[in-house]
Tab-separated table of C-alpha atoms and ligand atoms in Angstrom:
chain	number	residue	atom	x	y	z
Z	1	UNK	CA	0.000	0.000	0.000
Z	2	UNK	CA	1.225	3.892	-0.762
Z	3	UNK	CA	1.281	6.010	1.458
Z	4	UNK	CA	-0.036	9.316	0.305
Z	5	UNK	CA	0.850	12.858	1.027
Z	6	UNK	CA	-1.372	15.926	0.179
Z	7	UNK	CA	-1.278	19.135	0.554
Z	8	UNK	CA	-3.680	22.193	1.004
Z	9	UNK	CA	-3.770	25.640	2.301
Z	10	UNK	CA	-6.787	27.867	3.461
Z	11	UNK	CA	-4.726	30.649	1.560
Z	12	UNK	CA	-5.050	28.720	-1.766
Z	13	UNK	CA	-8.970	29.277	-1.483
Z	14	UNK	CA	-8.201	32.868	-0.458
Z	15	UNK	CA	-7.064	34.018	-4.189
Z	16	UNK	CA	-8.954	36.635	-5.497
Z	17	UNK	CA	-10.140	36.544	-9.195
Z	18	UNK	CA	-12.362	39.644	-9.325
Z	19	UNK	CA	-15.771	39.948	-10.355
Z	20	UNK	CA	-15.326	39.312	-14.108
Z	21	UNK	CA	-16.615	36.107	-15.603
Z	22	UNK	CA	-13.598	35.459	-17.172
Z	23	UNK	CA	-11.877	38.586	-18.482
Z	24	UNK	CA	-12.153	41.744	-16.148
Z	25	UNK	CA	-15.969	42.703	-16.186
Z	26	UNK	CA	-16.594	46.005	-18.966
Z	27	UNK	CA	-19.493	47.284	-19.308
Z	28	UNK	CA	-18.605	48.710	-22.784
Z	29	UNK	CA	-17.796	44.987	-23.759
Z	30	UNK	CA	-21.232	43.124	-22.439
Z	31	UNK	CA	-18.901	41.445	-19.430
Z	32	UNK	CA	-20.973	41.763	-16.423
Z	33	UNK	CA	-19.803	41.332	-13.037
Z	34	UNK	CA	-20.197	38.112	-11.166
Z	35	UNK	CA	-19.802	36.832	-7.909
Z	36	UNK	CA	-17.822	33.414	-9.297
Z	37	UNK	CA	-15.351	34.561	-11.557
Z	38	UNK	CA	-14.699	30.940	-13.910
Z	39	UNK	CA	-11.080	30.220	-12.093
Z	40	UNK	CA	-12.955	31.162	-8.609
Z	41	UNK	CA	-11.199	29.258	-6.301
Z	42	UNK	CA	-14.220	27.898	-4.464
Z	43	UNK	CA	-13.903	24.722	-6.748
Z	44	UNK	CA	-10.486	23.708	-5.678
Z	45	UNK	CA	-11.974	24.384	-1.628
Z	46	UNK	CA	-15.242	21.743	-2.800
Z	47	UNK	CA	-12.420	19.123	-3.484
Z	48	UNK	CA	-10.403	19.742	-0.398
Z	49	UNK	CA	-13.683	20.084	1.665
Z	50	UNK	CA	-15.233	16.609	-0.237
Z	51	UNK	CA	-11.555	14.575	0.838
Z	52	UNK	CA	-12.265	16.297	4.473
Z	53	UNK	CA	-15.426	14.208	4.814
Z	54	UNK	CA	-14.495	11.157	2.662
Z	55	UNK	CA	-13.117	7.851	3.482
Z	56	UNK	CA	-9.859	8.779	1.978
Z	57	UNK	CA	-8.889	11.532	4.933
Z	58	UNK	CA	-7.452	8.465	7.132
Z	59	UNK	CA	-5.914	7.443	4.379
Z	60	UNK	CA	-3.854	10.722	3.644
Z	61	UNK	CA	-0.766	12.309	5.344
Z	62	UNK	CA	-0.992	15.890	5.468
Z	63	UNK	CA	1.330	18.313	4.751
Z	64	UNK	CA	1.804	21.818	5.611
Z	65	UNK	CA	2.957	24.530	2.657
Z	66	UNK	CA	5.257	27.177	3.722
Z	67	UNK	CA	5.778	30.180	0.728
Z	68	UNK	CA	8.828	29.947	-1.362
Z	69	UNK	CA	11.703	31.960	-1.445
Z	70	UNK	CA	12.601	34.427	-3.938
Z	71	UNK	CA	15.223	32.326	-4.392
Z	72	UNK	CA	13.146	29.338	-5.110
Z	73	UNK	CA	10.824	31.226	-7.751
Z	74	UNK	CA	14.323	32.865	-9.422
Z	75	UNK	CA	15.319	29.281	-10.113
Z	76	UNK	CA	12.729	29.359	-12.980
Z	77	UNK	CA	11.533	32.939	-13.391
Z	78	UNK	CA	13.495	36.559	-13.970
Z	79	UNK	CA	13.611	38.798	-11.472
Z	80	UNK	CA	11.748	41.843	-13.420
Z	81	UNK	CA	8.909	38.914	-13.276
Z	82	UNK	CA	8.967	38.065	-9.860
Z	83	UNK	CA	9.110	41.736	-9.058
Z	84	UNK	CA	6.364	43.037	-11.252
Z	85	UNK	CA	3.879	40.361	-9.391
Z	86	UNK	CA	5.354	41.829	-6.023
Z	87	UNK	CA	4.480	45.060	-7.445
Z	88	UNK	CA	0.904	44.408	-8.990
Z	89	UNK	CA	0.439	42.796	-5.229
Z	90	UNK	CA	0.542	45.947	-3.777
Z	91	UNK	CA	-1.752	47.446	-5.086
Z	92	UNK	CA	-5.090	48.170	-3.354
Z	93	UNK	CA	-7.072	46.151	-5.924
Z	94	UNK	CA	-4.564	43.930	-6.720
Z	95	UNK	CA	-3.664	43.716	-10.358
Z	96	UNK	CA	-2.680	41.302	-13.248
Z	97	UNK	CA	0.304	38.753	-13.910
Z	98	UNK	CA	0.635	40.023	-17.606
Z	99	UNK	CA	-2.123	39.299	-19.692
Z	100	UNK	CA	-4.939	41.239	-18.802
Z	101	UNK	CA	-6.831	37.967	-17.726
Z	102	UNK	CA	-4.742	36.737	-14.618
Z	103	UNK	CA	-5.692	38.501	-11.883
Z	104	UNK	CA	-4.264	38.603	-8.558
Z	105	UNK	CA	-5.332	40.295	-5.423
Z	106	UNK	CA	-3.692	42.490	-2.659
Z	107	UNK	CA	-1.048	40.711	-1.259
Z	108	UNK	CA	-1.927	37.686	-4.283
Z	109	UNK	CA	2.010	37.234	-4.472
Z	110	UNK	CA	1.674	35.409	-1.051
Z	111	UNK	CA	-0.319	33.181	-1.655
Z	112	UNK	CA	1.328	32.714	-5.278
Z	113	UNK	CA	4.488	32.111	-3.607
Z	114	UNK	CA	2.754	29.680	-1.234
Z	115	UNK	CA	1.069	27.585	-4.027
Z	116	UNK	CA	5.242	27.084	-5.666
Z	117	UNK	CA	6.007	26.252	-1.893
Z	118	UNK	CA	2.842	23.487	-1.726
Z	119	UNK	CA	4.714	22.095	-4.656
Z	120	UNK	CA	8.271	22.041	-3.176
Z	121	UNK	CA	7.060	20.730	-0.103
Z	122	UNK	CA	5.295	17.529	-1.673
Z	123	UNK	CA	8.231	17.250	-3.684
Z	124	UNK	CA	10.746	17.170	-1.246
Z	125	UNK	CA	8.711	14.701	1.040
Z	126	UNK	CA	8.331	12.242	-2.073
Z	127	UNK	CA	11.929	12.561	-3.268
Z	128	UNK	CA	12.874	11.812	0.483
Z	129	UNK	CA	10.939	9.093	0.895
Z	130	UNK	CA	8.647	10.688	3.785
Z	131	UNK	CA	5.819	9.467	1.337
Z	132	UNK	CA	5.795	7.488	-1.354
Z	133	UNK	CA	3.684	9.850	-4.033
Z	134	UNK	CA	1.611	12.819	-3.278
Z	135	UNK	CA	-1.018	15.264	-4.076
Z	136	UNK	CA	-0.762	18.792	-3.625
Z	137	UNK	CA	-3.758	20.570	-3.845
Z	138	UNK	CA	-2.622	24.238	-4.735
Z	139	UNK	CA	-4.334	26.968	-6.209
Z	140	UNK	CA	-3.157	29.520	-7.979
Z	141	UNK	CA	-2.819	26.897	-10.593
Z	142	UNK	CA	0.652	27.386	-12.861
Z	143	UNK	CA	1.394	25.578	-15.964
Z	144	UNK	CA	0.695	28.681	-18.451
Z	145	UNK	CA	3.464	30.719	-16.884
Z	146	UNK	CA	6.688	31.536	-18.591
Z	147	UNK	CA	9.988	32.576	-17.189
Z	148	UNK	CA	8.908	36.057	-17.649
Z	149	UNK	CA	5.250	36.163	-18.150
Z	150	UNK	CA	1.836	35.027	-16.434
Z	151	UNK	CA	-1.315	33.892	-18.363
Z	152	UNK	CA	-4.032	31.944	-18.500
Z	153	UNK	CA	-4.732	32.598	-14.503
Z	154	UNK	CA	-1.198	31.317	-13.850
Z	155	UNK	CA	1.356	33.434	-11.856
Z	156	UNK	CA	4.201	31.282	-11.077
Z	157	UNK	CA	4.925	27.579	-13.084
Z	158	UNK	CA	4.698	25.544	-9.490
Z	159	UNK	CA	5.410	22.346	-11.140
Z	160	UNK	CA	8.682	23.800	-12.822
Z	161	UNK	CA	9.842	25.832	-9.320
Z	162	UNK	CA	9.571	22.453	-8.129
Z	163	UNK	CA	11.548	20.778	-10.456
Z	164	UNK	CA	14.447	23.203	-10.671
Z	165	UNK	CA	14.503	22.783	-6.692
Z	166	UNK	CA	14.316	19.134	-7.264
Z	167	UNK	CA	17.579	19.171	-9.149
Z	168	UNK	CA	19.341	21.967	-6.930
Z	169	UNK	CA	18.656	20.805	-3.826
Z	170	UNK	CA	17.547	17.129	-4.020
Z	171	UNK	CA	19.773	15.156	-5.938
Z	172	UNK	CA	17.269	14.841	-8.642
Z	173	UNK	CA	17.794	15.105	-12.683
Z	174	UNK	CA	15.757	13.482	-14.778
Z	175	UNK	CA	12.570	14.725	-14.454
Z	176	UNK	CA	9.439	14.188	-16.695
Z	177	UNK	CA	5.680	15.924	-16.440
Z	178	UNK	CA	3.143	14.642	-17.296
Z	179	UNK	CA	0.123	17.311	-17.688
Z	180	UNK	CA	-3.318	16.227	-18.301
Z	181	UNK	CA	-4.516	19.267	-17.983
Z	182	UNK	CA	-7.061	20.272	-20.593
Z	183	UNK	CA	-4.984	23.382	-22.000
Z	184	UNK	CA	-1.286	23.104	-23.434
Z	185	UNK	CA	1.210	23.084	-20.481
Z	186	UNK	CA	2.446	26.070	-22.747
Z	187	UNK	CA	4.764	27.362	-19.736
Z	188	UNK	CA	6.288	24.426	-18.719
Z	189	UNK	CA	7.334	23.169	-21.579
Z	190	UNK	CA	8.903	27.186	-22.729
Z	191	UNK	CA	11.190	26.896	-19.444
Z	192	UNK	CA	12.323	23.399	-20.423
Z	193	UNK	CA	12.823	23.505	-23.569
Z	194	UNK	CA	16.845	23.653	-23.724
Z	195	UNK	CA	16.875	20.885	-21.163
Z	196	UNK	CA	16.877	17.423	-22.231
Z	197	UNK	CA	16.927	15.635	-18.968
Z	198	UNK	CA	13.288	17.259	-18.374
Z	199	UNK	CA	11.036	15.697	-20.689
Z	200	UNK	CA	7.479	18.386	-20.845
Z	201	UNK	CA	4.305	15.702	-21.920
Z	202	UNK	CA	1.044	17.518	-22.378
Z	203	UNK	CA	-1.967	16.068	-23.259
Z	204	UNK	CA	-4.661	18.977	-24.627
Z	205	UNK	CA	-7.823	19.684	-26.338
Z	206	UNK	CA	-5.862	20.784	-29.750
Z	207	UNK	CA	-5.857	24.724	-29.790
Z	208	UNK	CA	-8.199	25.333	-26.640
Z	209	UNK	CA	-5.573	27.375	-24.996
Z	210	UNK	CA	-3.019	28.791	-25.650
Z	211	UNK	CA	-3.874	30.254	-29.328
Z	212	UNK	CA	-1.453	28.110	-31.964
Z	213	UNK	CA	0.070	26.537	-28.925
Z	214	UNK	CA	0.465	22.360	-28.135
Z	215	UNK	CA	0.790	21.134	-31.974
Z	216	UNK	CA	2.854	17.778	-31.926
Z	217	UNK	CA	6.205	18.163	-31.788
Z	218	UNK	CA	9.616	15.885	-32.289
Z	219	UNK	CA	11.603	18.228	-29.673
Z	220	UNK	CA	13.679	15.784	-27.595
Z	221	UNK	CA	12.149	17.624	-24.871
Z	222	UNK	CA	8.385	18.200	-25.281
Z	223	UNK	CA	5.926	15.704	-26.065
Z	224	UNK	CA	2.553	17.278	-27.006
Z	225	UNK	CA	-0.150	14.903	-27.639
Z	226	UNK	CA	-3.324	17.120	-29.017
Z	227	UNK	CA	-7.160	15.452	-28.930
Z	228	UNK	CA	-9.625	16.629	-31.196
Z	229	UNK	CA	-12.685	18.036	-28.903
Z	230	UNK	CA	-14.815	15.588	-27.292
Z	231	UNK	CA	-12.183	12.940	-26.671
Z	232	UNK	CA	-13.540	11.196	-23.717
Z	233	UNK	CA	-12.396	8.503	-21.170
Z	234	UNK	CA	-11.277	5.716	-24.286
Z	235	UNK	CA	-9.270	8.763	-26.383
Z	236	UNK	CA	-7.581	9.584	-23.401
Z	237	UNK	CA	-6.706	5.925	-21.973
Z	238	UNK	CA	-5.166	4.871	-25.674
Z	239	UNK	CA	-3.165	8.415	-25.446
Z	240	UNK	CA	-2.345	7.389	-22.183
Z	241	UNK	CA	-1.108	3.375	-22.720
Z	242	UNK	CA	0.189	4.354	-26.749
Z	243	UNK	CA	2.176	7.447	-26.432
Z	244	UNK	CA	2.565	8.754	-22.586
Z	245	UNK	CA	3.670	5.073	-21.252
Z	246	UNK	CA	5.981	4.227	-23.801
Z	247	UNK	CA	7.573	7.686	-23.929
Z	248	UNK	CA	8.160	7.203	-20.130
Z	249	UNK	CA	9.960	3.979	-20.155
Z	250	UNK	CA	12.262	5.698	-22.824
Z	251	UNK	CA	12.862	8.428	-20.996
Z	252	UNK	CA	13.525	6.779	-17.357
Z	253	UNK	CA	12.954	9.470	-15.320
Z	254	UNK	CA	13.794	10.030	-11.719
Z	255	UNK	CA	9.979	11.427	-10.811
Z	256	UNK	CA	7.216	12.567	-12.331
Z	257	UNK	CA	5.415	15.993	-11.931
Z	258	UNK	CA	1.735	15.372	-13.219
Z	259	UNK	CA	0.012	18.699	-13.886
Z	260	UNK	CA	-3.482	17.376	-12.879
Z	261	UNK	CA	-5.898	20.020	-14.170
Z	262	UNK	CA	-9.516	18.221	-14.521
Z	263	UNK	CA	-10.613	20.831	-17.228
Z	264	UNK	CA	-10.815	17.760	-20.049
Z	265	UNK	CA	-13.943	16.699	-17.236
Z	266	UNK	CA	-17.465	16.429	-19.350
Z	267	UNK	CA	-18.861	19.164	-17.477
Z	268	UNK	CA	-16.167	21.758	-17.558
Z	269	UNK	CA	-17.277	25.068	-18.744
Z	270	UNK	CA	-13.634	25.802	-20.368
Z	271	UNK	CA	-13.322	22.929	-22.435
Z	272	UNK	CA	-15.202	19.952	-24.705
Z	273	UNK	CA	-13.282	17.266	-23.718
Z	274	UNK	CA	-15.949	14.397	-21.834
Z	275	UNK	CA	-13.513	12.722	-19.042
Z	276	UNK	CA	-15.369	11.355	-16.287
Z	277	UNK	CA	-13.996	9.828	-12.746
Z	278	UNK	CA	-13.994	6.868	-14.082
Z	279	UNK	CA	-11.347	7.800	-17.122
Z	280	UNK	CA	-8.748	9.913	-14.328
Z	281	UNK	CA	-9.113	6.235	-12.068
Z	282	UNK	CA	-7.454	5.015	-15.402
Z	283	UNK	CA	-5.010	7.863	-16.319
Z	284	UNK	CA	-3.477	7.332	-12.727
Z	285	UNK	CA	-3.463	3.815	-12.794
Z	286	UNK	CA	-2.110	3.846	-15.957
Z	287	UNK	CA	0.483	5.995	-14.483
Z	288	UNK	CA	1.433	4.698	-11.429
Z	289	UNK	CA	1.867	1.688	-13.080
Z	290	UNK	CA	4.868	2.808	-14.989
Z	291	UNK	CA	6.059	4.923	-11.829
Z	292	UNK	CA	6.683	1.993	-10.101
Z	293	UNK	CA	8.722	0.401	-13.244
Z	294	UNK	CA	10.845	3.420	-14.066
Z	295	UNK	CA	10.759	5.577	-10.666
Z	296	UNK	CA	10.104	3.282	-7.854
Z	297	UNK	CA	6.413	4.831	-8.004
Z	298	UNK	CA	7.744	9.167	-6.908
Z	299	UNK	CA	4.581	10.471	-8.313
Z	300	UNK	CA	4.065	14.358	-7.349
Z	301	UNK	CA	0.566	15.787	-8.926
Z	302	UNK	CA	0.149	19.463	-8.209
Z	303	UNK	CA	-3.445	20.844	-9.096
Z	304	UNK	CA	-3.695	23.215	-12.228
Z	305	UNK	CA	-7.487	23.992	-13.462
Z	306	UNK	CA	-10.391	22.899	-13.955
Z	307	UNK	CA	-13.530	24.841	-13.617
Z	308	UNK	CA	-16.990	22.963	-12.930
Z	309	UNK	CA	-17.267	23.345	-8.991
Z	310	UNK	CA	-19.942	20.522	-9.345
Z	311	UNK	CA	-17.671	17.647	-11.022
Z	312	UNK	CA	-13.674	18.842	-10.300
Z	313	UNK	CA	-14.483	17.244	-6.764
Z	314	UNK	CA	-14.882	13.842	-7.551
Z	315	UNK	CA	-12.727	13.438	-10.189
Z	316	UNK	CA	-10.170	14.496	-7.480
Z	317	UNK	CA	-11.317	12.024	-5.362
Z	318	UNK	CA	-11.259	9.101	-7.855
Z	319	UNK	CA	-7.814	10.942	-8.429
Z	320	UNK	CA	-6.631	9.774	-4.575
Z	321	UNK	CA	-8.969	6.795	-4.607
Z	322	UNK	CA	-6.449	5.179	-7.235
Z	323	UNK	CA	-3.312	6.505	-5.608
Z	324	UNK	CA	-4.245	5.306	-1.796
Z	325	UNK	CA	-6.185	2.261	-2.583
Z	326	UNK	CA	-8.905	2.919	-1.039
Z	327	UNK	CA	-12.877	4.177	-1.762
Z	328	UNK	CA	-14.117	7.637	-0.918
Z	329	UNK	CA	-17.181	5.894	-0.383
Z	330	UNK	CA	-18.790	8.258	-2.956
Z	331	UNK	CA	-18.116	7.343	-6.491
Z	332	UNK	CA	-19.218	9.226	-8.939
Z	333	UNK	CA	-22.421	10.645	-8.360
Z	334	UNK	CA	-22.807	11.927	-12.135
Z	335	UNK	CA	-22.290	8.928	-13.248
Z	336	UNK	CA	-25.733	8.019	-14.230
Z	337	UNK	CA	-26.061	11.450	-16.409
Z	338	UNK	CA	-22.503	11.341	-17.918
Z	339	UNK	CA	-22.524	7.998	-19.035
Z	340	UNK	CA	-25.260	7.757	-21.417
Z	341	UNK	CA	-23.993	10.697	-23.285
Z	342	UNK	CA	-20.939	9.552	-25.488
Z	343	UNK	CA	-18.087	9.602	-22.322
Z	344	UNK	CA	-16.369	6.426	-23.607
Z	345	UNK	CA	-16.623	6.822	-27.209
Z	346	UNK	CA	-13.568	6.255	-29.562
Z	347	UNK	CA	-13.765	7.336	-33.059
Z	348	UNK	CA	-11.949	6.839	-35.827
Z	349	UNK	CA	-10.839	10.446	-36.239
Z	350	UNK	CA	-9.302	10.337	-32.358
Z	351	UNK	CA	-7.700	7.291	-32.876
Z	352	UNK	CA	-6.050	8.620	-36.009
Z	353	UNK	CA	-4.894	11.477	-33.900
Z	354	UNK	CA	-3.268	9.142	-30.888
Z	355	UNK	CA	-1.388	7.008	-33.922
Z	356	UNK	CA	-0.229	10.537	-35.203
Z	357	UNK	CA	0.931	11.518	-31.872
Z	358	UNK	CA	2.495	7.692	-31.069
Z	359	UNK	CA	4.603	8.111	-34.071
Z	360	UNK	CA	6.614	10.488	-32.871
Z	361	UNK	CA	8.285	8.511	-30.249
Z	362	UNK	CA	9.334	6.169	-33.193
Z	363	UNK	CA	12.548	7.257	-34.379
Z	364	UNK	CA	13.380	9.424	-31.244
Z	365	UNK	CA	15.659	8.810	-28.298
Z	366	UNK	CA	14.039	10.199	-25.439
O	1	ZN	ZN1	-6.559	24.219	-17.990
C-alpha cells in the first residue's frame, strides 16, 4: 500500500479573481460582473472540503505549505517577473500577472508564492521518501506561466519551481511531467525547452488554450499529444497506454510531476473534452503503473485547473482513490447522467490522432 501525502492551504482558497466572468468585467464589452469569476477558487476548496469528509482523509498524510523563497521562484523565473507580481500585489485592488486575464489580489504574491512552496514541499517529502507519491492541492494553478510572463490565470509555473529545486537541492535530474490538464502546459514546456533531462508531456484539447500553442512536436524535450474536442475517457486511456507510457519507459525518469488540471472533465465550462472519474481512475493507474517500473512509483501531482465546482471534486477524489487504494465511499455521483452521453466513445478520427501523436516517439531517443 502507498502512502499518500497531500497538501492544502486555506490561503489557496483565499485568491482573489475579481468579479469578471472570465476577463475583467466592462461594461462597454457586455462582461458583467459576477460573484464566481470561472477560475474562482471555491472549486479547488469543494475538493479539499469533499476529501475532508471522505473515506480517503485516514488514508492521507498531510502536509503543511510554507511560501517559497525568492530564491526558489528565481530558479525558474526573472527577477523583473517576480518583481512586477510583487508590485501588482501591492496594489489596493490587486492587479494582473501580464495578460490582462490573470488577476491577482492584494497581497496575491503570497499566496502565489505559497502555491510554488505546496509544490516544493510535496516534492521534497516524495523525493525523500517521507511518502511514497503525493497530491498537492494548490491553487493559484501554474502551468501557463513563462519565465517572464503570467497567463491563462497562472502566476508562477509551481510544477517547474519544483523541479528546478528538485535538481538543486535534491539530488534529482531526470525529471518528466506529465500534464493532463485540458490546456497546453504552454509554460512548462517554454522553461524546459533547452533541457533534455526534463522531458514536458502535455496532453490537450488541440488549440483550446493557448492560441497556436500544443501542436505535436519531435523536440527531444516536449511531447505534445493534441485530442480533437470531445475525446472522452477511451481517447484519453489509448493516449495514455500508446504514447505517454511508452515515452516514459524511454525516458527513465527520476519522478514525475503530473500537472493534474480536470478541465478535459465532461462538465467543464472551459473545455469539450468528456472525461469522467472513471477515465482519471485510469489515467493514474495507468500511471502509477509505470512509476513503479521506471521511478520506484515518486509520483508528485500538483493541481492546475479545472472549472466545474460541481464535477472537479470527484474526479479528485477518484484521483486519490487510485493513488491510496482505497474508496471515498462516494463514487461518482454523475455517473448516471454522464454515461449515457458519449463519455467512452472512440472514433476513428481520435484514434487517427493518438497514432499521429504515437509516431513520434518512433525514431526518437528520449
Ligand atoms: Zn486548464
Amino acid at each position: 500500500m502507498r502512502t499518500v501525502g497531500y497538501l492544502w492551504d486555506s490561503l489557496y482558497g483565499w485568491v482573489d479573481t475579481g468579479s469578471g466572468g472570465f476577463s475583467p468585467a466592462d461594461p462597454l464589452a457586455g462582461l458583467q460582473p459576477i460573484a464566481h469569476h470561472v477560475a474562482h477558487p471555491d472549486t479547488k476548496r469543494r475538493f479539499h472540503e469533499a476529501v475532508q469528509v471522505s473515506a480517503l482523509k485516514e488514508h492521507l498524510t498531510f502536509m503543511q505549505a510554507t511560501a517559497a523563497s525568492d530564491e526558489d521562484l528565481l530558479r525558474v523565473h526573472t527577477a523583473e517577473y517576480v518583481q512586477r507580481i510583487k508590485d501588482q500585489s501591492t496594489l489596493a485592488k490587486g492587479g494582473d500577472a501580464g495578460d490582462g486575464a490573470t488577476p491577482l489580489g492584494k497581497n496575491g504574491f503570497h499566496i502565489a508564492a505559497l502555491a510554488a512552496g505546496g509544490a516544493m514541499r510535496a516534492t521534497k517529502a516524495v523525493v525523500e521518501g517521507e511518502v511514497d507519491c503525493a497530491y498537492a492541492l494548490i491553487n493559484p494553478p501554474g502551468h501557463h506561466a513563462e519565465a517572464g510572463q503570467g497567463m491563462g490565470f497562472c502566476l508562477f509555473n509551481n510544477v517547474s519551481v519544483a523541479i528546478a529545486y528538485a535538481r538543486e537541492k535534491l539530488g534529482i535530474q531526470r525529471v518528466a511531467v506529465v500534464d493532463w490538464d485540458v490546456h497546453h502546459g504552454n509554460g512548462t514546456e517554454a522553461i524546459w525547452w533547452d533541457e533534455p533531462e526534463v522531458l514536458t508531456i502535455s496532453l490537450h484539447q488541440h488549440l483550446c488554450y493557448p492560441p497556436e500553442s500544443g501542436y505535436r512536436t519531435t523536440h527531444p524535450g516536449a511531447l505534445n499529444i493534441p485530442l480533437p474536442p470531445g475525446s472522452g475517457n477511451k481517447v484519453y486511456e489509448l493516449a495514455m497506454d500508446t504514447v505517454v507510457v511508452p515515452a516514459l519507459r524511454r525516458f527513465k525518469p527520476e519522478l514525475i510531476m503530473v500537472a493534474s488540471g480536470f478541465d478535459a472533465a465532461a462538465m467543464d465550462p472551459l473545455a469539450r473534452q468528456m472525461l469522467t472519474q472513471r477515465g482519471f481512475n485510469a489515467l493514474t493507474e495507468s500511471l502509477m503503473a509505470v512509476a513503479d517500473e521506471v521511478c520506484g512509483g515518486k509520483v508528485v501531482f500538483c493541481q492546475e485547473g479545472g472549472y466545474c465546482p460541481h464535477y472537479v471534486p470527484i474526479c479528485g477524489l477518484g484521483v486519490l482513490e487510485v493513488l491510496t487504494g482505497h474508496s471515498s465511499g462516494f463514487g461518482d455521483p454523475f455517473a448516471e447522467m454522464l454515461d449515457p452521453q458519449g463519455v467512452d466513445d472512440l472514433y476513428e478520427h481520435q484514434r487517427v490522432e493518438v497514432e499521429r501523436a504515437a509516431e513520434l516517439l518512433a525514431p526518437k531517443e528520449y
